[in-house]
CSV table of C-alpha atoms in Angstrom, one decimal:
chain,number,residue,atom,x,y,z
A,461,LEU,CA,0.0,0.0,0.0
A,462,THR,CA,1.1,3.5,-0.7
A,463,SER,CA,1.3,5.8,2.3
A,464,GLY,CA,-2.0,7.5,3.2
A,465,TYR,CA,-5.3,7.2,5.1
A,466,TYR,CA,-7.4,4.0,4.8
A,467,LEU,CA,-10.9,3.1,5.9
A,468,VAL,CA,-11.3,-0.6,6.7
A,469,LYS,CA,-14.8,-2.1,6.6
A,470,ASP,CA,-15.7,-5.6,7.9
A,471,THR,CA,-17.6,-7.5,5.3
A,472,THR,CA,-18.6,-10.5,7.4
A,473,VAL,CA,-22.1,-11.8,6.4
A,474,ILE,CA,-24.4,-12.1,9.4
A,475,ASN,CA,-26.6,-15.2,9.4
A,476,GLY,CA,-29.3,-15.1,12.1
A,477,ASN,CA,-30.4,-18.6,11.3
A,478,ASP,CA,-27.3,-20.6,12.3
A,479,GLU,CA,-25.9,-21.4,15.7
A,480,ASN,CA,-22.7,-19.3,15.2
A,481,PRO,CA,-23.0,-15.9,16.9
A,482,ASP,CA,-21.1,-13.1,15.2
A,483,SER,CA,-20.9,-9.4,14.8
A,484,LEU,CA,-19.1,-6.8,12.7
A,485,ASN,CA,-16.0,-4.9,13.6
A,486,THR,CA,-16.2,-1.1,13.9
A,487,TYR,CA,-14.9,0.8,10.9
A,488,VAL,CA,-11.2,1.4,11.2
A,489,ILE,CA,-9.4,4.5,9.9
A,490,LYS,CA,-5.6,3.9,9.7
A,491,VAL,CA,-2.6,5.8,8.5
A,492,THR,CA,0.2,3.8,6.8
A,493,ASP,CA,3.7,4.8,5.8
A,494,GLY,CA,3.5,2.6,2.8
A,495,THR,CA,4.7,-0.6,4.5
A,496,ASN,CA,2.3,-2.2,6.9
A,497,LEU,CA,-1.4,-1.8,7.7
A,498,VAL,CA,-2.2,-3.4,11.1
A,499,ILE,CA,-5.9,-3.8,12.0
A,500,THR,CA,-7.0,-4.5,15.6
A,501,GLU,CA,-10.1,-6.6,15.9
A,502,LYS,CA,-12.7,-4.9,18.1
A,503,ARG,CA,-15.9,-6.8,18.2
A,504,ASP,CA,-17.8,-9.1,20.6
A,505,VAL,CA,-21.1,-10.9,21.0
A,506,PRO,CA,-23.4,-11.1,24.0
A,507,GLU,CA,-23.9,-14.4,25.9
A,508,LEU,CA,-27.1,-16.0,27.2
A,509,THR,CA,-27.6,-18.4,30.1
A,510,LYS,CA,-30.9,-20.1,31.1
A,511,THR,CA,-31.6,-21.7,34.5
A,512,VAL,CA,-34.6,-23.1,36.4
A,513,LYS,CA,-35.1,-22.9,40.1
A,514,GLN,CA,-35.3,-26.1,42.1
A,515,ASN,CA,-38.0,-26.3,44.8
A,516,SER,CA,-37.7,-27.7,48.4
A,517,THR,CA,-36.8,-31.2,47.1
A,518,ALA,CA,-33.4,-32.1,45.7
A,519,ASP,CA,-32.5,-35.0,43.4
A,520,ALA,CA,-31.0,-38.1,45.0
A,521,ASN,CA,-27.5,-37.6,43.7
A,522,SER,CA,-27.3,-33.8,44.5
A,523,ILE,CA,-27.1,-32.4,41.0
A,524,SER,CA,-29.7,-29.8,42.0
A,525,THR,CA,-29.7,-27.7,45.1
A,526,VAL,CA,-32.8,-26.7,47.1
A,527,ASP,CA,-34.1,-23.2,46.2
A,528,THR,CA,-31.3,-22.6,43.8
A,529,HIS,CA,-31.2,-22.1,40.0
A,530,GLY,CA,-29.5,-24.6,37.8
A,531,ALA,CA,-29.9,-26.7,34.6
A,532,VAL,CA,-32.5,-29.1,36.0
A,533,ALA,CA,-35.3,-29.3,38.5
A,534,ASP,CA,-38.4,-31.4,39.3
A,535,TYR,CA,-42.0,-30.4,40.2
A,536,ALA,CA,-45.5,-31.6,40.6
A,537,VAL,CA,-48.3,-30.7,38.1
A,538,GLY,CA,-49.8,-27.3,39.2
A,539,ASP,CA,-46.5,-26.0,40.8
A,540,SER,CA,-45.2,-22.6,39.8
A,541,ILE,CA,-41.7,-23.1,38.2
A,542,GLU,CA,-39.3,-20.1,38.0
A,543,PHE,CA,-37.0,-19.7,35.0
A,544,LYS,CA,-34.3,-17.1,34.6
A,545,LEU,CA,-32.6,-15.8,31.4
A,546,LYS,CA,-29.4,-13.8,31.8
A,547,ALA,CA,-27.9,-11.8,28.9
A,548,THR,CA,-24.6,-10.1,29.0
A,549,LEU,CA,-23.7,-7.1,26.8
A,550,PRO,CA,-20.8,-7.2,24.3
A,551,SER,CA,-17.6,-5.7,25.5
A,552,ASN,CA,-17.8,-3.1,22.6
A,553,TYR,CA,-21.4,-2.1,23.5
A,554,ALA,CA,-20.3,1.5,23.8
A,555,ASP,CA,-19.4,1.6,20.1
A,556,TYR,CA,-23.1,1.0,19.1
A,557,LYS,CA,-25.3,3.8,18.0
A,558,TYR,CA,-28.4,1.6,18.3
A,559,TYR,CA,-28.7,-1.7,20.2
A,560,VAL,CA,-31.7,-4.0,20.6
A,561,CYS,CA,-32.1,-7.6,21.8
A,562,THR,CA,-34.9,-10.1,21.9
A,563,PHE,CA,-35.2,-13.1,24.2
A,564,LYS,CA,-36.6,-16.0,22.2
A,565,ASP,CA,-38.0,-18.7,24.5
A,566,GLU,CA,-39.7,-22.0,23.6
A,567,MET,CA,-41.1,-24.6,26.0
A,568,SER,CA,-41.9,-28.3,25.6
A,569,GLY,CA,-44.0,-30.0,28.3
A,570,LEU,CA,-44.3,-26.6,29.9
A,571,LYS,CA,-46.3,-23.4,29.4
A,572,TYR,CA,-46.1,-19.8,30.5
A,573,LYS,CA,-47.9,-18.9,33.8
A,574,ASP,CA,-47.1,-15.4,35.0
A,575,GLY,CA,-44.6,-13.1,36.7
A,576,MET,CA,-42.6,-11.7,33.8
A,577,LYS,CA,-39.9,-9.3,35.2
A,578,VAL,CA,-36.9,-7.7,33.5
A,579,GLU,CA,-34.0,-6.3,35.6
A,580,ILE,CA,-30.6,-4.7,35.0
A,581,PHE,CA,-27.6,-5.6,37.1
A,582,ASP,CA,-24.1,-4.2,37.3
A,583,ASN,CA,-20.8,-6.1,37.5
A,584,SER,CA,-21.0,-6.4,41.3
A,585,ASN,CA,-24.4,-8.2,40.8
A,586,ALA,CA,-26.3,-5.3,42.3
A,587,SER,CA,-29.6,-4.4,40.8
A,588,ARG,CA,-29.7,-1.1,38.9
A,589,GLY,CA,-33.5,-1.3,38.7
A,590,VAL,CA,-36.5,-3.2,37.4
A,591,VAL,CA,-37.2,-2.3,33.8
A,592,LYS,CA,-40.6,-0.7,33.3
A,593,ALA,CA,-43.0,-2.7,31.1
A,594,THR,CA,-43.2,0.1,28.6
A,595,GLU,CA,-39.6,-0.6,27.7
A,596,TYR,CA,-40.2,-4.1,26.2
A,597,SER,CA,-42.9,-6.0,24.2
A,598,GLY,CA,-44.0,-9.6,23.7
A,599,VAL,CA,-45.1,-10.6,27.2
A,600,PRO,CA,-47.0,-13.8,26.6
A,601,THR,CA,-50.4,-14.7,27.9
A,602,ALA,CA,-51.0,-17.5,30.4
A,603,GLY,CA,-50.7,-20.9,28.6
A,604,ALA,CA,-48.4,-19.7,25.8
A,605,LYS,CA,-45.7,-22.2,24.7
A,606,LEU,CA,-43.3,-19.6,23.3
A,607,PHE,CA,-42.6,-15.9,23.5
A,608,ASN,CA,-40.3,-13.2,21.9
A,609,LEU,CA,-39.6,-10.6,24.6
A,610,ALA,CA,-38.1,-7.6,22.7
A,611,MET,CA,-36.2,-4.8,24.3
A,612,GLY,CA,-36.2,-1.3,22.8
A,613,ASN,CA,-33.1,0.7,21.8
A,614,LEU,CA,-30.9,0.4,24.9
A,615,VAL,CA,-28.6,3.1,23.8
A,616,ASP,CA,-31.3,5.7,24.4
A,617,GLY,CA,-31.5,4.8,28.1
A,618,VAL,CA,-33.8,2.4,30.0
A,619,ASN,CA,-36.6,3.5,32.3
A,620,VAL,CA,-36.4,1.6,35.6
A,621,THR,CA,-37.8,1.5,39.1
A,622,ASN,CA,-35.4,1.0,41.9
A,623,GLY,CA,-37.4,0.6,45.1
A,624,THR,CA,-39.9,3.5,44.9
A,625,VAL,CA,-37.7,5.7,42.7
A,626,ASP,CA,-38.2,5.9,38.9
A,627,SER,CA,-35.2,6.9,36.7
A,628,THR,CA,-33.5,6.5,33.3
A,629,ILE,CA,-30.3,4.6,33.4
A,630,TYR,CA,-27.7,4.2,30.6
A,631,LEU,CA,-26.1,0.8,30.3
A,632,VAL,CA,-22.4,0.1,30.2
A,633,PRO,CA,-20.6,-3.0,28.8
A,634,SER,CA,-20.3,-4.7,32.2
A,635,ASP,CA,-24.0,-4.6,32.9
A,636,TYR,CA,-26.3,-7.6,32.2
A,637,ILE,CA,-30.0,-8.1,31.8
A,638,VAL,CA,-32.1,-10.8,33.7
A,639,VAL,CA,-35.5,-11.9,32.6
A,640,THR,CA,-37.4,-13.9,35.2
A,641,TYR,CA,-40.8,-15.6,34.8
A,642,ASN,CA,-43.0,-18.5,36.0
A,643,ALA,CA,-44.0,-21.5,34.0
A,644,GLU,CA,-46.0,-24.6,34.8
A,645,LEU,CA,-46.2,-28.2,33.5
A,646,ASP,CA,-48.5,-28.6,30.5
A,647,THR,CA,-50.5,-31.8,30.9
A,648,ASN,CA,-51.3,-31.8,27.2
A,649,ASP,CA,-47.8,-32.7,26.1
A,650,VAL,CA,-45.7,-33.2,29.3
A,651,GLN,CA,-43.3,-36.2,29.4
A,652,TYR,CA,-43.4,-38.2,32.6
A,653,ASN,CA,-40.1,-39.6,34.0
A,654,LYS,CA,-38.3,-37.8,31.1
A,655,ALA,CA,-36.9,-34.3,30.7
A,656,ASN,CA,-39.2,-31.5,29.5
A,657,PRO,CA,-36.8,-29.0,27.9
A,658,ASN,CA,-37.2,-25.2,27.9
A,659,GLU,CA,-35.0,-23.6,25.2
A,660,ALA,CA,-34.0,-20.0,24.7
A,661,SER,CA,-31.7,-17.9,22.5
A,662,LEU,CA,-30.9,-14.2,22.2
A,663,LEU,CA,-31.3,-12.1,19.1
A,664,TYR,CA,-29.1,-9.0,19.1
A,665,SER,CA,-27.8,-6.1,17.1
A,666,SER,CA,-24.6,-7.1,15.3
A,667,ASN,CA,-23.3,-3.9,13.5
A,668,PRO,CA,-22.0,-1.0,15.6
A,669,ASN,CA,-21.6,1.1,12.4
A,670,ALA,CA,-25.2,0.9,11.3
A,671,ALA,CA,-27.7,3.6,12.5
A,672,ASN,CA,-30.3,0.8,13.2
A,673,GLY,CA,-27.8,-1.7,14.8
A,674,GLY,CA,-27.7,-3.8,11.6
A,675,ASP,CA,-29.0,-7.3,11.1
A,676,LEU,CA,-29.9,-9.4,14.2
A,677,ASP,CA,-27.8,-12.4,14.9
A,678,LYS,CA,-28.5,-15.2,17.4
A,679,THR,CA,-26.8,-16.9,20.3
A,680,PRO,CA,-26.8,-20.7,20.5
A,681,LYS,CA,-29.8,-22.2,22.2
A,682,LYS,CA,-29.5,-22.8,25.9
A,683,LYS,CA,-31.6,-25.4,27.7
A,684,ALA,CA,-33.0,-26.0,31.2
A,685,VAL,CA,-35.2,-29.0,31.9
A,686,VAL,CA,-37.9,-30.0,34.3
A,687,PHE,CA,-38.9,-33.5,35.4
A,688,THR,CA,-42.2,-34.8,36.8
A,689,TYR,CA,-43.0,-38.4,37.6
A,690,LYS,CA,-45.4,-41.2,37.1
A,691,VAL,CA,-46.0,-44.3,39.2
A,692,SER,CA,-48.1,-47.3,38.2
A,693,PRO,CA,-49.3,-49.5,41.1
A,694,LYS,CA,-50.2,-53.0,40.0
A,695,LYS,CA,-52.3,-55.2,42.2
A,696,VAL,CA,-51.2,-58.9,42.2
A,697,ASP,CA,-51.6,-62.1,44.1
A,698,LYS,CA,-48.5,-62.5,46.2
A,699,LEU,CA,-48.4,-66.3,45.6
A,700,SER,CA,-49.4,-66.7,42.0
A,701,GLY,CA,-48.6,-63.3,40.6
A,702,ASP,CA,-52.0,-63.1,39.0
A,703,ILE,CA,-53.6,-59.6,38.7
A,704,ILE,CA,-56.3,-58.6,41.1
A,705,ASN,CA,-59.0,-56.5,39.5
A,706,ASN,CA,-61.1,-53.6,40.9
A,707,VAL,CA,-59.3,-52.9,44.1
A,708,THR,CA,-59.6,-49.3,45.2
A,709,PHE,CA,-57.0,-46.9,46.8
A,710,TYR,CA,-56.5,-43.4,48.0
A,711,LEU,CA,-53.3,-41.5,47.3
A,712,ARG,CA,-52.1,-39.7,50.5
A,713,GLU,CA,-49.3,-37.4,51.6
A,714,SER,CA,-48.1,-39.9,54.1
A,715,THR,CA,-49.4,-42.7,56.4
A,716,ALA,CA,-50.1,-40.3,59.2
A,717,VAL,CA,-53.7,-40.3,60.4
A,718,ASP,CA,-54.2,-36.6,59.5
A,719,ALA,CA,-52.4,-36.8,56.2
A,720,LYS,CA,-54.2,-35.2,53.3
A,721,TYR,CA,-55.7,-37.1,50.4
A,722,GLY,CA,-54.9,-36.8,46.7
A,723,LYS,CA,-57.3,-35.3,44.1
A,724,LEU,CA,-56.5,-36.4,40.5
A,725,ILE,CA,-58.0,-35.6,37.2
A,726,ASP,CA,-57.8,-38.3,34.5
A,727,GLY,CA,-55.0,-39.9,36.5
A,728,VAL,CA,-53.0,-36.6,36.8
A,729,PHE,CA,-52.3,-35.1,40.2
A,730,ASP,CA,-54.3,-32.0,40.9
A,731,SER,CA,-54.1,-31.1,44.6
A,732,TRP,CA,-54.2,-32.3,48.2
A,733,VAL,CA,-57.6,-32.2,50.0
A,734,THR,CA,-58.5,-32.6,53.6
A,735,ASN,CA,-61.8,-34.3,53.2
A,736,LYS,CA,-61.9,-37.9,52.1
A,737,SER,CA,-65.1,-37.2,50.2
A,738,ASP,CA,-63.2,-34.8,47.9
A,739,ALA,CA,-60.4,-37.3,47.2
A,740,THR,CA,-60.1,-39.4,44.0
A,741,VAL,CA,-60.8,-43.1,44.3
A,742,LEU,CA,-58.2,-45.0,42.3
A,743,SER,CA,-59.1,-48.4,41.0
A,744,SER,CA,-57.0,-51.3,39.7
A,745,GLY,CA,-59.8,-51.8,37.2
A,746,SER,CA,-59.8,-54.7,34.7
A,747,THR,CA,-56.0,-54.6,34.1
A,748,GLY,CA,-55.0,-54.7,37.8
A,749,SER,CA,-53.2,-51.4,37.6
A,750,PHE,CA,-53.6,-47.6,37.4
A,751,ASP,CA,-51.4,-44.5,36.9
A,752,ILE,CA,-50.6,-41.6,39.2
A,753,LYS,CA,-49.0,-38.9,37.0
A,754,GLY,CA,-47.5,-35.5,37.7
A,755,LEU,CA,-45.8,-36.1,41.1
A,756,ASP,CA,-42.7,-34.3,42.4
A,757,GLU,CA,-39.8,-36.2,43.9
A,758,GLY,CA,-40.6,-37.3,47.5
A,759,THR,CA,-42.5,-39.8,49.7
A,760,TYR,CA,-46.2,-40.5,49.4
A,761,ALA,CA,-48.6,-43.2,50.7
A,762,LEU,CA,-51.2,-45.5,49.2
A,763,GLU,CA,-54.2,-46.6,51.4
A,764,GLU,CA,-56.2,-49.6,50.3
A,765,ILE,CA,-59.9,-48.7,50.7
A,766,ALA,CA,-61.2,-52.3,50.7
A,767,ALA,CA,-59.5,-55.6,50.0
A,768,ALA,CA,-60.6,-57.9,47.1
A,769,SER,CA,-62.7,-60.9,48.1
A,770,ASN,CA,-60.7,-63.6,49.8
A,771,TYR,CA,-57.6,-61.4,50.3
A,772,ILE,CA,-56.1,-59.8,53.4
A,773,LYS,CA,-56.4,-56.0,53.4
A,774,LEU,CA,-53.1,-54.2,53.3
A,775,ASP,CA,-52.1,-51.5,55.8
A,776,PRO,CA,-51.3,-48.1,54.3
A,777,PHE,CA,-47.7,-48.1,53.0
A,778,THR,CA,-45.4,-45.4,51.6
A,779,PHE,CA,-43.5,-45.2,48.4
A,780,THR,CA,-40.6,-42.8,47.6
A,781,ILE,CA,-39.7,-41.3,44.2
A,782,SER,CA,-36.0,-40.7,44.0
A,783,ALA,CA,-34.5,-38.8,41.0
A,784,TYR,CA,-31.1,-40.0,40.1
A,785,TRP,CA,-30.1,-37.8,37.2
A,786,VAL,CA,-27.3,-38.3,34.7
A,787,THR,CA,-26.2,-36.1,31.8
A,788,ASP,CA,-27.6,-36.9,28.4
A,789,ALA,CA,-26.5,-35.6,25.0
A,790,THR,CA,-30.1,-35.0,23.9
A,791,ASP,CA,-32.1,-34.0,27.0
A,792,VAL,CA,-29.2,-32.5,29.0
A,793,TYR,CA,-30.4,-34.8,31.8
A,794,ALA,CA,-32.2,-38.2,32.0
A,795,LEU,CA,-33.0,-40.7,34.7
A,796,ASP,CA,-30.2,-43.1,35.6
A,797,SER,CA,-31.2,-46.5,34.2
A,798,THR,CA,-29.2,-48.3,36.8
A,799,LYS,CA,-31.1,-46.9,39.8
A,800,LYS,CA,-34.5,-47.5,41.3
A,801,LEU,CA,-36.9,-44.7,40.6
A,802,ILE,CA,-39.3,-46.0,43.3
A,803,THR,CA,-38.8,-47.7,46.6
A,804,THR,CA,-41.5,-48.8,49.1
A,805,SER,CA,-41.7,-49.1,52.8
A,806,ASP,CA,-43.3,-52.5,53.0
A,807,THR,CA,-41.0,-55.0,51.1
A,808,ALA,CA,-43.1,-57.9,52.3
A,809,ASN,CA,-46.1,-56.8,50.3
A,810,THR,CA,-44.7,-54.5,47.6
A,811,SER,CA,-41.8,-54.5,45.2
A,812,THR,CA,-40.3,-52.3,42.5
A,813,ALA,CA,-37.8,-52.9,39.6
A,814,ILE,CA,-34.8,-51.0,38.5
A,815,ASN,CA,-35.7,-48.0,36.3
A,816,SER,CA,-39.4,-48.8,36.4
A,817,ASP,CA,-42.4,-46.8,37.4
A,818,GLU,CA,-44.3,-49.9,38.3
A,819,ILE,CA,-45.1,-50.7,42.0
A,820,LEU,CA,-46.2,-54.4,42.4
A,821,VAL,CA,-48.7,-54.3,45.3
A,822,GLN,CA,-48.9,-57.8,46.5
A,823,ASN,CA,-51.9,-59.2,48.5
A,824,THR,CA,-51.9,-62.4,50.4
A,825,PRO,CA,-54.9,-64.7,50.0
A,826,ILE,CA,-56.8,-65.5,53.2
A,827,SER,CA,-56.6,-69.2,52.4
A,828,ALA,CA,-52.8,-69.0,52.5
A,829,LEU,CA,-52.1,-70.0,56.1
A,830,PRO,CA,-48.6,-70.0,57.5
A,831,THR,CA,-46.3,-72.8,56.1
A,832,THR,CA,-43.2,-72.2,58.2
A,833,GLY,CA,-41.0,-75.2,58.6
A,834,GLY,CA,-43.1,-77.2,56.1
A,835,ILE,CA,-45.8,-78.3,58.6
A,836,GLY,CA,-47.7,-75.0,59.0
A,837,THR,CA,-51.2,-76.2,57.9
A,838,THR,CA,-50.6,-79.8,59.1
A,839,VAL,CA,-50.4,-78.5,62.7
A,840,PHE,CA,-53.7,-76.8,62.4
A,841,TYR,CA,-55.4,-79.9,60.9
A,842,VAL,CA,-53.9,-82.3,63.5
A,843,VAL,CA,-54.8,-80.0,66.4
A,844,GLY,CA,-58.3,-79.5,65.0
A,845,GLY,CA,-58.8,-83.3,64.6
A,846,ILE,CA,-57.7,-84.1,68.1
A,847,MET,CA,-60.1,-81.5,69.5
A,848,MET,CA,-63.0,-83.0,67.5
A,849,VAL,CA,-62.1,-86.5,68.7
A,850,ALA,CA,-61.9,-85.4,72.3
A,851,ALA,CA,-65.2,-83.6,72.1
A,852,THR,CA,-66.8,-86.8,70.7
A,853,VAL,CA,-65.4,-88.9,73.5
A,854,LEU,CA,-66.6,-86.5,76.2
A,855,LEU,CA,-70.0,-86.4,74.6
A,856,VAL,CA,-70.3,-90.3,74.7
A,857,ILE,CA,-69.1,-90.5,78.3
A,858,LYS,CA,-71.6,-87.8,79.4
A,859,LYS,CA,-74.5,-89.8,77.8
A,860,LYS,CA,-73.5,-93.0,79.5
A,861,MET,CA,-73.2,-91.3,82.9
A,862,SER,CA,-76.6,-89.7,82.4
A,863,LYS,CA,-78.2,-93.2,81.9
A,864,VAL,CA,-76.6,-94.5,85.1
């Protein structure tokens, strides 16, 4: 190059449909003495993270933490589930004349509930204020499966409320934006005992030289997943393994006398009720089994209402759902196939298999008297026979004495 002034323009093509986030360098004006022209790259892209808050139960192998945000959590149907999106600003944010971003969120097995909030934080993680609703658009209605929450031009300043004080703040590269909202499990397409993913990406301005911020590019998708569980009690004869039809049960919080009863709708957990009359009667029906869907990890109880004919009625017993999560390339997390999902408190009458949602509820026939030592029933028959013979002898003696 001959000596002189040069304007260098980045000609990178921005593709908002791929998973490769990019942006353009600012225009560079350089003076060269006719030998070398050295260009310093000055561009950056924002980053997005997505997390879900675990409730008061934690998984069995401590991947999640109680009341803390992470990549995975489990809940019951009807629970409010808090999600959080965090977007950083690019390090060259100050070079932009115009900067917008859109949080693109899509749920599977979940749906939007309420509580949308946008907040600005500084590099010390202190809140700079809650963004007023007039500063963004695209808040979904309850039940929506996806939303695109679009922020206005950040360079013009953002109207926020900090405590009771309203103000306009101007963002700096070290600030970050947090979107928080509540979702709930969607019984129309939820997966039981499998991950229900919630995916999000960030669309953002990519050209600091353009008056409108240039084309929007997109960050890679981030995923947080929610589990909910299904158990399938199956009523069987303890000796033969044959199914037992039409036996009824209540789902309960525990075996305590004052424990609440479960209300279900089409086999899906709905709520806990105090009055037995409001509870759902669960029946083994013609197949010997029934489903209880939409439970959180934890311990519950089954109460047999009435035993089948010729069977001994079971005492109420507990069963525990334990989530052993492992990483999975597709779902981020899945249940560990080498661990028991369900354990029961009464191993004499119930049993569960590895990685199965089935609970075999085993009833003993009344006719099955003890057989300990191999002579159980024989003892009863012999003793009964002796008593009958003795009674007959006494009756004969009594008659003879009465004749004398």
